[in-house]
């Protein structure tokens, strides 16, 4: 009896507790699970009762998975502020020492008003344990070589281990990648050199940029609606507009933020729940992706830091293809204005969103699959026999288009179409946290998603008159008549015209039951 009373109580880490819960979820008998893990039925019941807490802690990354206790820090707001700063530094793959963390903790504590706080070695050790942080000593002389070789080692390690575990339970249809890119949506060819290399942290050019989020699966069979982030909450060009080919949000910098990304994630999660699907979403660890909400149908996998150039499918040709197609749309817009002797007007946000969405939906399935294969994440054969890069397909046509516009707009000879395409590749797409912003988040939960004032910086174009449904139907008929005079028109074009015609006529018939036809024909 004495031995039994002196038996040491076993403690379980969060990772071990989650394994117990997952074993029960798999349908196994609770008694068998308890025996396998060496726990009593009452302990198993406690784990199942507290599963929500465990899942929330792990998903929010507020504690390390090896941690066995969930007691909050004495200075909880200091702890959260330091961890937010650490995540930002870690995302940039910057090596930090314990002394650097202690010094940063003292600075943040002072900003929060804690004069008596001491960032002792004991506090540092507890902070590391709470968040599962491992600090490694690095020789200064070899640090540069370590960072240079670190990327290759990370990629090989990820390919050999972690990615295999992540994708094991998912089909290519259910493995997704999401990423953002910045776009100077009003950029003209003659201004390419001035824009190239600009990261656009603010100022006048912030009014001329958008951030676009794209997401697609590994089989290339599903591309989600793009999310476009602009500066103006209510652009003049979107008045009386009720349907767009993308989602639109705004903040004062036209950047992706944690709130906007989490809102998008929750919407995707809700759609997956409704469709009774579970998906794997691979993302990088930029600051907008660091604090994720609780998700039911999405498992998030992070790509290794500073390796997205070789591991992220969207970065391996898909986004470049989108920009090639967008810039070609822009060139056509410019050429039409030049050929009709109109004054050259910059595109507005709606026109830009229409062209970005058109470019996104035009990316071929074969291009998507090749980029996933290039990332080494999946191994599958292309189903499309036409496997050339979509970006290369219209080379001849685009070069002729570029040549015509370049001559008409006096573009310097040293500027080529690819310069025009990649001019905004260095744009910042998410907010970089500063100490003051970390503190604001702890003290007041201040939101960085406040949009710019209405129409600020927007091109002043005349407001377009409303188009009646009669005018729309007449336009389709004229377009059909024009197409009939052309030679070699693909059947798909006639099919698209039929689809537009059917949609317009369906709107007419749906409204006949509730109103007079003459009243309806005067509406949009």
Coordinates of C-alpha atoms in Angstrom, one line a residue:
X1 CA 0.0 0.0 0.0
X2 CA 2.9 2.3 0.8
X3 CA 4.4 1.8 -2.6
X4 CA 1.1 2.6 -4.3
X5 CA 0.7 5.8 -2.3
X6 CA 4.2 6.9 -3.3
X7 CA 3.7 6.2 -7.0
X8 CA 4.8 9.2 -9.1
X9 CA 1.9 10.9 -10.9
X10 CA 2.4 10.9 -14.7
X11 CA 2.0 14.1 -16.6
X12 CA 1.0 14.2 -20.3
X13 CA 2.0 16.8 -22.9
X14 CA -0.6 18.4 -25.1
X15 CA 0.7 16.4 -28.0
X16 CA 0.1 13.1 -26.0
X17 CA -3.3 14.3 -24.9
X18 CA -4.3 15.1 -28.5
X19 CA -3.2 11.6 -29.6
X20 CA -5.5 10.0 -27.0
X21 CA -8.4 12.2 -28.2
X22 CA -7.7 11.3 -31.8
X23 CA -7.6 7.6 -31.0
X24 CA -11.1 7.8 -29.5
X25 CA -12.3 9.9 -32.5
X26 CA -11.1 7.1 -34.8
X27 CA -13.9 4.9 -33.4
X28 CA -11.9 2.7 -31.1
X29 CA -13.4 1.6 -27.7
X30 CA -12.5 3.9 -24.9
X31 CA -11.4 1.0 -22.7
X32 CA -8.9 -0.1 -25.4
X33 CA -7.5 3.4 -25.8
X34 CA -7.1 3.8 -22.0
X35 CA -5.1 0.5 -21.8
X36 CA -2.9 1.4 -24.8
X37 CA -1.9 4.8 -23.3
X38 CA -1.7 3.5 -19.7
X39 CA -4.4 5.8 -18.2
X40 CA -7.5 5.3 -16.1
X41 CA -11.0 5.7 -17.5
X42 CA -11.4 8.9 -15.4
X43 CA -8.3 10.4 -16.9
X44 CA -9.5 9.6 -20.4
X45 CA -12.8 11.3 -19.6
X46 CA -11.0 14.4 -18.4
X47 CA -9.0 14.5 -21.7
X48 CA -12.2 14.3 -23.7
X49 CA -13.9 16.9 -21.6
X50 CA -10.9 19.4 -22.0
X51 CA -10.3 18.6 -25.7
X52 CA -11.6 22.0 -26.8
X53 CA -8.9 23.7 -24.6
X54 CA -6.2 21.5 -26.0
X55 CA -7.1 22.1 -29.6
X56 CA -7.4 25.8 -29.1
X57 CA -4.0 26.1 -27.4
X58 CA -2.3 24.1 -30.1
X59 CA -4.0 25.8 -33.1
X60 CA -3.4 29.3 -31.7
X61 CA 0.3 28.3 -31.1
X62 CA -0.1 29.9 -27.6
X63 CA 1.7 26.9 -26.1
X64 CA 4.2 24.4 -27.4
X65 CA 2.8 20.9 -28.1
X66 CA 5.3 19.3 -25.7
X67 CA 4.1 21.5 -22.8
X68 CA 2.3 19.6 -20.0
X69 CA 0.7 22.4 -18.0
X70 CA -1.4 25.3 -19.3
X71 CA -0.9 27.8 -16.5
X72 CA -0.9 31.5 -17.8
X73 CA 2.1 33.7 -17.3
X74 CA 2.2 36.1 -14.3
X75 CA 2.6 39.0 -16.8
X76 CA 0.3 37.6 -19.4
X77 CA 0.1 40.7 -21.6
X78 CA 4.0 40.9 -21.7
X79 CA 4.1 37.3 -22.6
X80 CA 1.7 37.7 -25.5
X81 CA 3.5 40.8 -26.7
X82 CA 6.9 39.1 -26.7
X83 CA 5.5 36.0 -28.4
X84 CA 3.9 38.2 -31.1
X85 CA 7.2 39.9 -31.7
X86 CA 9.0 36.5 -31.7
X87 CA 6.6 35.0 -34.3
X88 CA 7.4 38.0 -36.6
X89 CA 11.1 37.5 -36.2
X90 CA 10.9 33.8 -36.7
X91 CA 8.8 34.2 -39.9
X92 CA 11.8 36.1 -41.3
X93 CA 14.2 33.3 -40.3
X94 CA 16.2 35.7 -38.1
X95 CA 18.2 33.9 -35.5
X96 CA 17.8 35.4 -31.9
X97 CA 19.5 34.6 -28.6
X98 CA 18.0 34.4 -25.2
X99 CA 19.6 37.8 -24.2
X100 CA 17.9 39.4 -27.2
X101 CA 14.5 38.1 -26.1
X102 CA 15.1 39.3 -22.5
X103 CA 16.1 42.8 -23.8
X104 CA 13.0 42.9 -26.0
X105 CA 10.8 41.8 -23.1
X106 CA 12.1 44.6 -20.9
X107 CA 11.4 47.2 -23.7
X108 CA 7.8 45.9 -24.2
X109 CA 7.2 45.7 -20.5
X110 CA 8.3 49.4 -20.1
X111 CA 5.9 50.4 -22.9
X112 CA 3.1 48.5 -21.2
X113 CA 3.9 50.3 -17.9
X114 CA 5.4 47.4 -15.9
X115 CA 8.4 49.1 -14.2
X116 CA 8.9 46.2 -11.7
X117 CA 9.1 43.4 -14.4
X118 CA 12.5 41.7 -14.6
X119 CA 13.3 39.6 -17.6
X120 CA 15.3 37.1 -15.6
X121 CA 16.8 33.8 -16.9
X122 CA 14.0 32.0 -15.0
X123 CA 11.4 34.1 -16.9
X124 CA 13.1 33.3 -20.2
X125 CA 13.1 29.5 -19.5
X126 CA 9.4 29.6 -18.5
X127 CA 8.6 31.6 -21.7
X128 CA 10.5 29.1 -23.8
X129 CA 8.6 26.2 -22.2
X130 CA 5.2 27.8 -22.5
X131 CA 5.6 28.3 -26.3
X132 CA 7.8 25.3 -27.2
X133 CA 10.8 27.5 -28.3
X134 CA 14.2 26.0 -28.7
X135 CA 17.2 28.4 -28.8
X136 CA 20.4 27.1 -30.5
X137 CA 23.9 28.6 -30.1
X138 CA 25.4 29.7 -33.5
X139 CA 29.0 30.5 -34.0
X140 CA 29.3 34.1 -35.4
X141 CA 32.0 33.1 -37.9
X142 CA 29.8 30.4 -39.4
X143 CA 26.4 32.1 -39.1
X144 CA 26.4 33.3 -42.7
X145 CA 27.3 29.9 -44.0
X146 CA 24.6 28.3 -41.8
X147 CA 21.9 30.7 -43.2
X148 CA 23.1 30.0 -46.8
X149 CA 22.8 26.3 -46.4
X150 CA 19.8 26.3 -44.1
X151 CA 17.3 26.7 -46.9
X152 CA 18.5 23.6 -48.8
X153 CA 18.6 21.6 -45.7
X154 CA 15.1 22.7 -44.8
X155 CA 13.7 21.9 -48.2
X156 CA 15.2 18.4 -48.2
X157 CA 14.1 17.7 -44.6
X158 CA 10.6 18.9 -45.4
X159 CA 10.3 16.8 -48.6
X160 CA 11.6 13.8 -46.7
X161 CA 9.5 14.0 -43.6
X162 CA 6.9 16.6 -42.8
X163 CA 5.1 17.0 -46.1
X164 CA 4.7 13.2 -46.4
X165 CA 2.9 13.2 -43.1
X166 CA 0.8 16.2 -44.0
X167 CA -0.6 15.0 -47.3
X168 CA -0.9 11.3 -46.3
X169 CA -4.7 11.6 -45.6
X170 CA -5.6 13.9 -48.4
X171 CA -6.3 13.5 -52.1
X172 CA -4.8 16.1 -54.6
X173 CA -8.3 17.6 -54.9
X174 CA -8.2 18.4 -51.2
X175 CA -4.7 19.9 -50.9
X176 CA -4.7 23.6 -51.4
X177 CA -2.1 26.5 -51.5
X178 CA -3.0 30.1 -50.8
X179 CA -0.7 33.1 -51.3
X180 CA -0.9 36.9 -51.9
X181 CA 0.8 39.2 -54.4
X182 CA 0.9 42.9 -54.8
X183 CA -0.3 44.7 -58.0
X184 CA 0.3 48.2 -59.3
X185 CA -3.0 48.0 -61.1
X186 CA -2.7 51.4 -62.9
X187 CA 0.9 50.9 -64.0
X188 CA 1.6 52.1 -67.6
X189 CA 4.4 50.6 -69.7
X190 CA 6.3 53.9 -69.9
X191 CA 6.5 54.0 -66.1
X192 CA 7.9 50.5 -65.6
X193 CA 11.5 51.5 -64.6
X194 CA 10.2 53.9 -62.0
X195 CA 8.1 51.2 -60.3
X196 CA 10.5 48.2 -60.5
X197 CA 11.9 47.3 -57.1
X198 CA 9.5 49.5 -55.2
X199 CA 8.2 47.7 -52.1
X200 CA 5.5 50.4 -51.6
X201 CA 5.4 50.9 -47.8
X202 CA 3.1 53.9 -48.1
X203 CA 2.9 57.3 -49.7
X204 CA 1.3 58.2 -53.0
X205 CA 1.9 54.8 -54.6
X206 CA -0.2 53.1 -51.9
X207 CA -3.2 54.5 -53.7
X208 CA -2.2 52.8 -56.9
X209 CA -1.8 49.3 -55.6
X210 CA -3.9 46.3 -54.7
X211 CA -3.1 43.0 -52.9
X212 CA -4.6 39.9 -54.4
X213 CA -5.0 36.5 -52.6
X214 CA -5.3 33.3 -54.7
X215 CA -6.0 29.8 -53.7
X216 CA -6.0 26.5 -55.8
X217 CA -5.8 22.8 -55.2
X218 CA -3.0 20.4 -56.3
X219 CA -5.1 18.7 -59.1
X220 CA -5.9 22.1 -60.7
X221 CA -9.6 21.3 -60.6
X222 CA -10.6 24.0 -58.1
X223 CA -9.6 27.7 -58.0
X224 CA -11.3 29.7 -55.3
X225 CA -12.6 33.3 -55.8
X226 CA -9.8 35.8 -55.5
X227 CA -9.8 38.2 -52.6
X228 CA -8.7 41.7 -53.6
X229 CA -7.6 44.2 -51.0
X230 CA -7.7 47.9 -51.9
X231 CA -7.3 51.2 -50.1
X232 CA -10.8 52.7 -50.6
X233 CA -13.7 51.1 -48.7
X234 CA -16.3 52.5 -51.1
X235 CA -14.8 53.3 -54.5
X236 CA -16.9 55.5 -56.8
X237 CA -16.6 52.8 -59.5
X238 CA -18.3 50.2 -57.3
X239 CA -21.5 52.3 -56.8
X240 CA -24.6 50.4 -57.9
X241 CA -22.4 47.3 -58.4
X242 CA -23.8 44.2 -56.8
X243 CA -21.9 41.3 -58.4
X244 CA -18.1 41.0 -58.8
X245 CA -15.9 38.1 -60.0
X246 CA -14.0 38.4 -56.8
X247 CA -14.3 39.4 -53.1
X248 CA -13.2 43.0 -52.2
X249 CA -12.0 44.4 -48.9
X250 CA -10.1 47.5 -47.9
X251 CA -7.7 49.0 -45.4
X252 CA -5.5 52.1 -45.4
X253 CA -2.4 50.3 -46.9
X254 CA -4.2 47.9 -49.2
X255 CA -2.3 45.1 -47.4
X256 CA -3.3 41.7 -46.2
X257 CA -3.8 41.7 -42.4
X258 CA -4.5 39.0 -39.8
X259 CA -8.1 40.0 -39.6
X260 CA -8.8 39.9 -43.3
X261 CA -6.9 36.6 -43.8
X262 CA -8.8 35.1 -40.8
X263 CA -12.1 36.3 -42.2
X264 CA -11.3 34.6 -45.5
X265 CA -10.2 31.4 -43.7
X266 CA -13.5 31.3 -41.7
X267 CA -15.5 31.6 -44.9
X268 CA -13.6 28.8 -46.6
X269 CA -14.0 26.7 -43.5
X270 CA -17.8 27.3 -43.5
X271 CA -18.0 26.3 -47.2
X272 CA -16.0 23.1 -46.5
X273 CA -18.3 22.2 -43.6
X274 CA -21.4 22.7 -45.7
X275 CA -19.8 20.5 -48.4
X276 CA -18.7 17.9 -45.8
X277 CA -15.1 18.2 -46.9
X278 CA -11.8 18.3 -45.0
X279 CA -8.9 20.0 -46.7
X280 CA -5.2 20.7 -46.2
X281 CA -4.1 24.3 -46.7
X282 CA -0.4 25.1 -47.2
X283 CA 0.6 28.7 -46.5
X284 CA 3.8 30.7 -45.7
X285 CA 4.3 32.2 -42.3
X286 CA 4.1 35.9 -43.1
X287 CA 2.8 38.2 -40.3
X288 CA -0.8 38.0 -41.7
X289 CA -0.9 34.2 -41.3
X290 CA 0.5 33.9 -37.7
X291 CA -2.6 34.0 -35.5
X292 CA -5.2 31.7 -37.0
X293 CA -8.7 31.2 -35.8
X294 CA -10.1 27.8 -34.7
X295 CA -11.0 25.8 -37.8
X296 CA -13.1 22.7 -38.1
X297 CA -12.6 21.6 -41.7
X298 CA -9.2 23.0 -42.6
X299 CA -5.8 21.7 -41.5
X300 CA -3.2 24.3 -41.9
X301 CA 0.4 23.4 -42.9
X302 CA 3.2 26.0 -42.8
X303 CA 5.9 26.0 -45.5
X304 CA 9.4 26.3 -44.0
X305 CA 10.6 29.9 -43.6
X306 CA 12.5 31.5 -46.5
X307 CA 11.8 28.5 -48.7
X308 CA 8.6 29.6 -50.5
X309 CA 10.5 30.4 -53.7
X310 CA 11.1 26.7 -54.2
X311 CA 8.2 25.1 -52.2
X312 CA 5.1 27.3 -52.8
X313 CA 3.3 26.2 -55.9
X314 CA 1.7 29.7 -56.5
X315 CA 5.2 31.2 -56.4
X316 CA 6.5 28.7 -58.9
X317 CA 4.7 30.1 -62.0
X318 CA 1.0 30.4 -61.2
X319 CA 1.1 34.0 -59.9
X320 CA 3.6 34.9 -62.7
X321 CA 1.1 33.6 -65.3
X322 CA -1.7 35.6 -63.7
X323 CA 0.5 38.8 -64.0
X324 CA 1.4 38.0 -67.6
X325 CA -2.3 37.7 -68.5
X326 CA -3.3 40.8 -66.5
X327 CA -0.6 42.9 -68.1
X328 CA -1.8 41.7 -71.6
X329 CA -5.3 42.7 -70.7
X330 CA -3.9 46.1 -69.7
X331 CA -2.1 46.4 -73.0
X332 CA -5.3 45.7 -74.9
X333 CA -7.1 48.3 -72.9
X334 CA -4.4 50.9 -73.8
X335 CA -4.3 49.9 -77.4
X336 CA -8.1 50.3 -77.8
X337 CA -7.8 53.8 -76.4
X338 CA -5.0 54.7 -78.8
X339 CA -6.8 53.2 -81.8
X340 CA -10.0 55.2 -81.0
X341 CA -8.0 58.5 -80.5
X342 CA -9.3 58.6 -76.9
X343 CA -7.4 60.3 -74.1
X344 CA -5.4 57.7 -72.2
X345 CA -7.2 57.0 -69.0
X346 CA -5.9 54.8 -66.2
X347 CA -8.0 51.8 -65.2
X348 CA -10.2 52.1 -62.1
X349 CA -10.4 49.5 -59.3
X350 CA -13.4 47.7 -60.9
X351 CA -11.7 47.4 -64.2
X352 CA -8.6 46.1 -62.5
X353 CA -10.6 43.5 -60.5
X354 CA -12.3 42.3 -63.7
X355 CA -9.0 41.9 -65.4
X356 CA -7.3 40.2 -62.4
X357 CA -10.2 37.7 -62.1
X358 CA -10.2 37.0 -65.8
X359 CA -6.5 36.3 -65.7
X360 CA -7.0 34.0 -62.7
X361 CA -9.8 32.0 -64.3
X362 CA -7.7 31.7 -67.6
X363 CA -4.8 29.9 -65.9
X364 CA -4.8 26.4 -67.3
X365 CA -5.1 23.3 -65.2
X366 CA -1.9 21.9 -66.7
X367 CA 0.0 25.0 -65.5
X368 CA -1.3 24.6 -61.9
X369 CA -0.4 20.9 -61.8
X370 CA 3.1 21.5 -63.2
X371 CA 3.8 24.1 -60.5
X372 CA 2.7 21.7 -57.8
X373 CA 4.9 19.0 -59.3
X374 CA 7.8 21.5 -59.4
X375 CA 7.3 22.2 -55.7
X376 CA 7.8 18.4 -55.1
X377 CA 4.6 18.2 -53.0
X378 CA 2.7 15.8 -55.3
X379 CA 3.6 13.3 -58.0
X380 CA 0.9 13.0 -60.6
X381 CA 0.5 13.0 -64.3
X382 CA -1.1 16.0 -66.1
X383 CA -4.5 15.1 -67.5
X384 CA -4.3 17.9 -70.1
X385 CA -2.3 16.9 -73.2
X386 CA -1.4 20.5 -73.7
X387 CA 1.3 20.9 -71.0
X388 CA 3.1 24.0 -72.0
X389 CA 3.3 26.9 -69.7
X390 CA 0.2 29.2 -70.0
X391 CA 2.6 32.2 -69.7
X392 CA 4.5 31.0 -72.8
X393 CA 1.4 30.2 -75.0
X394 CA 0.6 33.8 -76.1
X395 CA 4.2 34.9 -76.4
X396 CA 4.0 35.9 -80.1
X397 CA 0.7 37.8 -79.8
X398 CA 1.7 39.5 -76.6
X399 CA 5.1 40.6 -78.0
X400 CA 3.3 42.2 -81.0
X401 CA 0.9 43.9 -78.6
X402 CA 3.8 45.1 -76.4
X403 CA 5.7 46.4 -79.5
X404 CA 2.7 48.4 -80.7
X405 CA 2.0 50.0 -77.3
X406 CA 5.7 50.6 -76.6
X407 CA 6.2 52.6 -79.8
X408 CA 3.0 54.6 -79.3
X409 CA 3.8 55.4 -75.6
X410 CA 7.5 56.0 -76.1
X411 CA 8.7 53.2 -73.8
X412 CA 12.5 53.1 -73.6
X413 CA 14.2 50.4 -75.7
X414 CA 15.8 48.7 -72.7
X415 CA 12.3 48.0 -71.1
X416 CA 10.8 44.7 -72.2
X417 CA 7.4 43.0 -71.5
X418 CA 8.8 40.8 -68.7
X419 CA 10.0 44.0 -67.0
X420 CA 6.4 45.2 -67.2
X421 CA 5.1 41.9 -65.8
X422 CA 7.5 41.8 -62.8
X423 CA 7.6 45.5 -61.9
X424 CA 5.5 44.9 -58.8
X425 CA 7.1 41.6 -57.6
X426 CA 8.7 43.4 -54.6
X427 CA 5.6 44.9 -53.2
X428 CA 5.0 44.3 -49.5
X429 CA 1.8 42.3 -49.1
X430 CA 1.3 42.2 -45.3
X431 CA 2.0 44.4 -42.4
X432 CA 5.3 44.2 -40.6
X433 CA 4.8 44.6 -36.9
X434 CA 6.5 47.3 -35.0
X435 CA 6.8 47.5 -31.2
X436 CA 4.1 50.1 -30.9
X437 CA 1.7 48.0 -33.0
X438 CA 2.4 45.0 -30.8
X439 CA 1.6 47.1 -27.7
X440 CA -1.6 48.6 -29.3
X441 CA -2.8 45.0 -29.9
X442 CA -2.2 44.1 -26.3
X443 CA -3.7 47.3 -24.8
X444 CA -6.6 48.2 -27.0
X445 CA -6.9 45.5 -29.6
X446 CA -6.6 48.3 -32.2
X447 CA -7.5 47.3 -35.7
X448 CA -5.2 47.9 -38.6
X449 CA -8.0 47.2 -41.1
X450 CA -9.3 50.8 -41.2
X451 CA -9.8 51.7 -44.8
X452 CA -8.8 54.9 -46.5
X453 CA -11.4 57.6 -47.0
X454 CA -13.9 57.1 -49.8
X455 CA -12.5 57.6 -53.3
X456 CA -9.2 58.8 -51.9
X457 CA -6.6 58.6 -54.7
X458 CA -9.1 57.1 -57.1
X459 CA -9.1 58.1 -60.7
X460 CA -11.9 60.5 -61.3
X461 CA -13.9 59.0 -64.1
X462 CA -17.4 60.1 -65.2
X463 CA -20.1 58.0 -63.6
X464 CA -21.5 55.4 -66.0
X465 CA -25.3 55.4 -66.6
X466 CA -27.3 52.4 -65.6
X467 CA -27.8 49.9 -68.4
X468 CA -31.3 48.5 -68.7
X469 CA -31.9 44.8 -69.4
X470 CA -33.3 45.7 -72.8
X471 CA -30.0 47.4 -73.7
X472 CA -28.1 44.4 -72.4
X473 CA -30.1 42.0 -74.6
X474 CA -29.6 44.2 -77.6
X475 CA -25.9 44.3 -77.0
X476 CA -25.7 40.5 -76.9
X477 CA -27.6 40.3 -80.2
X478 CA -25.2 42.8 -81.8
X479 CA -22.3 40.8 -80.5
X480 CA -23.7 37.6 -81.9
X481 CA -24.2 39.3 -85.3
X482 CA -20.6 40.5 -85.3
X483 CA -19.2 37.1 -84.3
X484 CA -21.2 35.6 -87.2
X485 CA -19.2 37.7 -89.7
X486 CA -15.9 36.4 -88.4
X487 CA -14.0 33.3 -89.7
X488 CA -13.0 30.4 -87.6
X489 CA -14.9 31.3 -84.4
X490 CA -14.5 28.5 -81.8
X491 CA -17.7 26.7 -80.6
X492 CA -16.9 27.7 -77.1
X493 CA -17.5 31.4 -78.0
X494 CA -21.0 30.6 -79.2
X495 CA -21.6 28.6 -76.0
X496 CA -20.5 31.6 -73.9
X497 CA -22.9 33.9 -75.8
X498 CA -25.7 31.4 -75.2
X499 CA -25.0 31.4 -71.5
X500 CA -25.2 35.2 -71.3
X501 CA -28.4 35.2 -73.3
X502 CA -30.0 32.5 -71.1
X503 CA -29.1 34.4 -68.0
X504 CA -30.6 37.6 -69.2
X505 CA -33.8 35.9 -70.4
X506 CA -34.1 34.0 -67.1
X507 CA -34.0 37.4 -65.3
X508 CA -36.9 38.6 -67.4
X509 CA -39.1 35.5 -66.9
X510 CA -38.4 35.4 -63.2
X511 CA -39.7 38.9 -62.7
X512 CA -42.8 38.7 -65.0
X513 CA -44.8 37.0 -62.2
X514 CA -44.3 40.0 -59.8
X515 CA -44.3 43.0 -62.1
X516 CA -45.3 44.3 -65.5
X517 CA -42.8 43.6 -68.3
X518 CA -42.6 47.3 -69.2
X519 CA -41.7 48.2 -65.6
X520 CA -39.0 45.5 -65.5
X521 CA -37.4 46.5 -68.8
X522 CA -36.6 49.9 -67.3
X523 CA -34.6 48.4 -64.5
X524 CA -31.0 47.2 -64.5

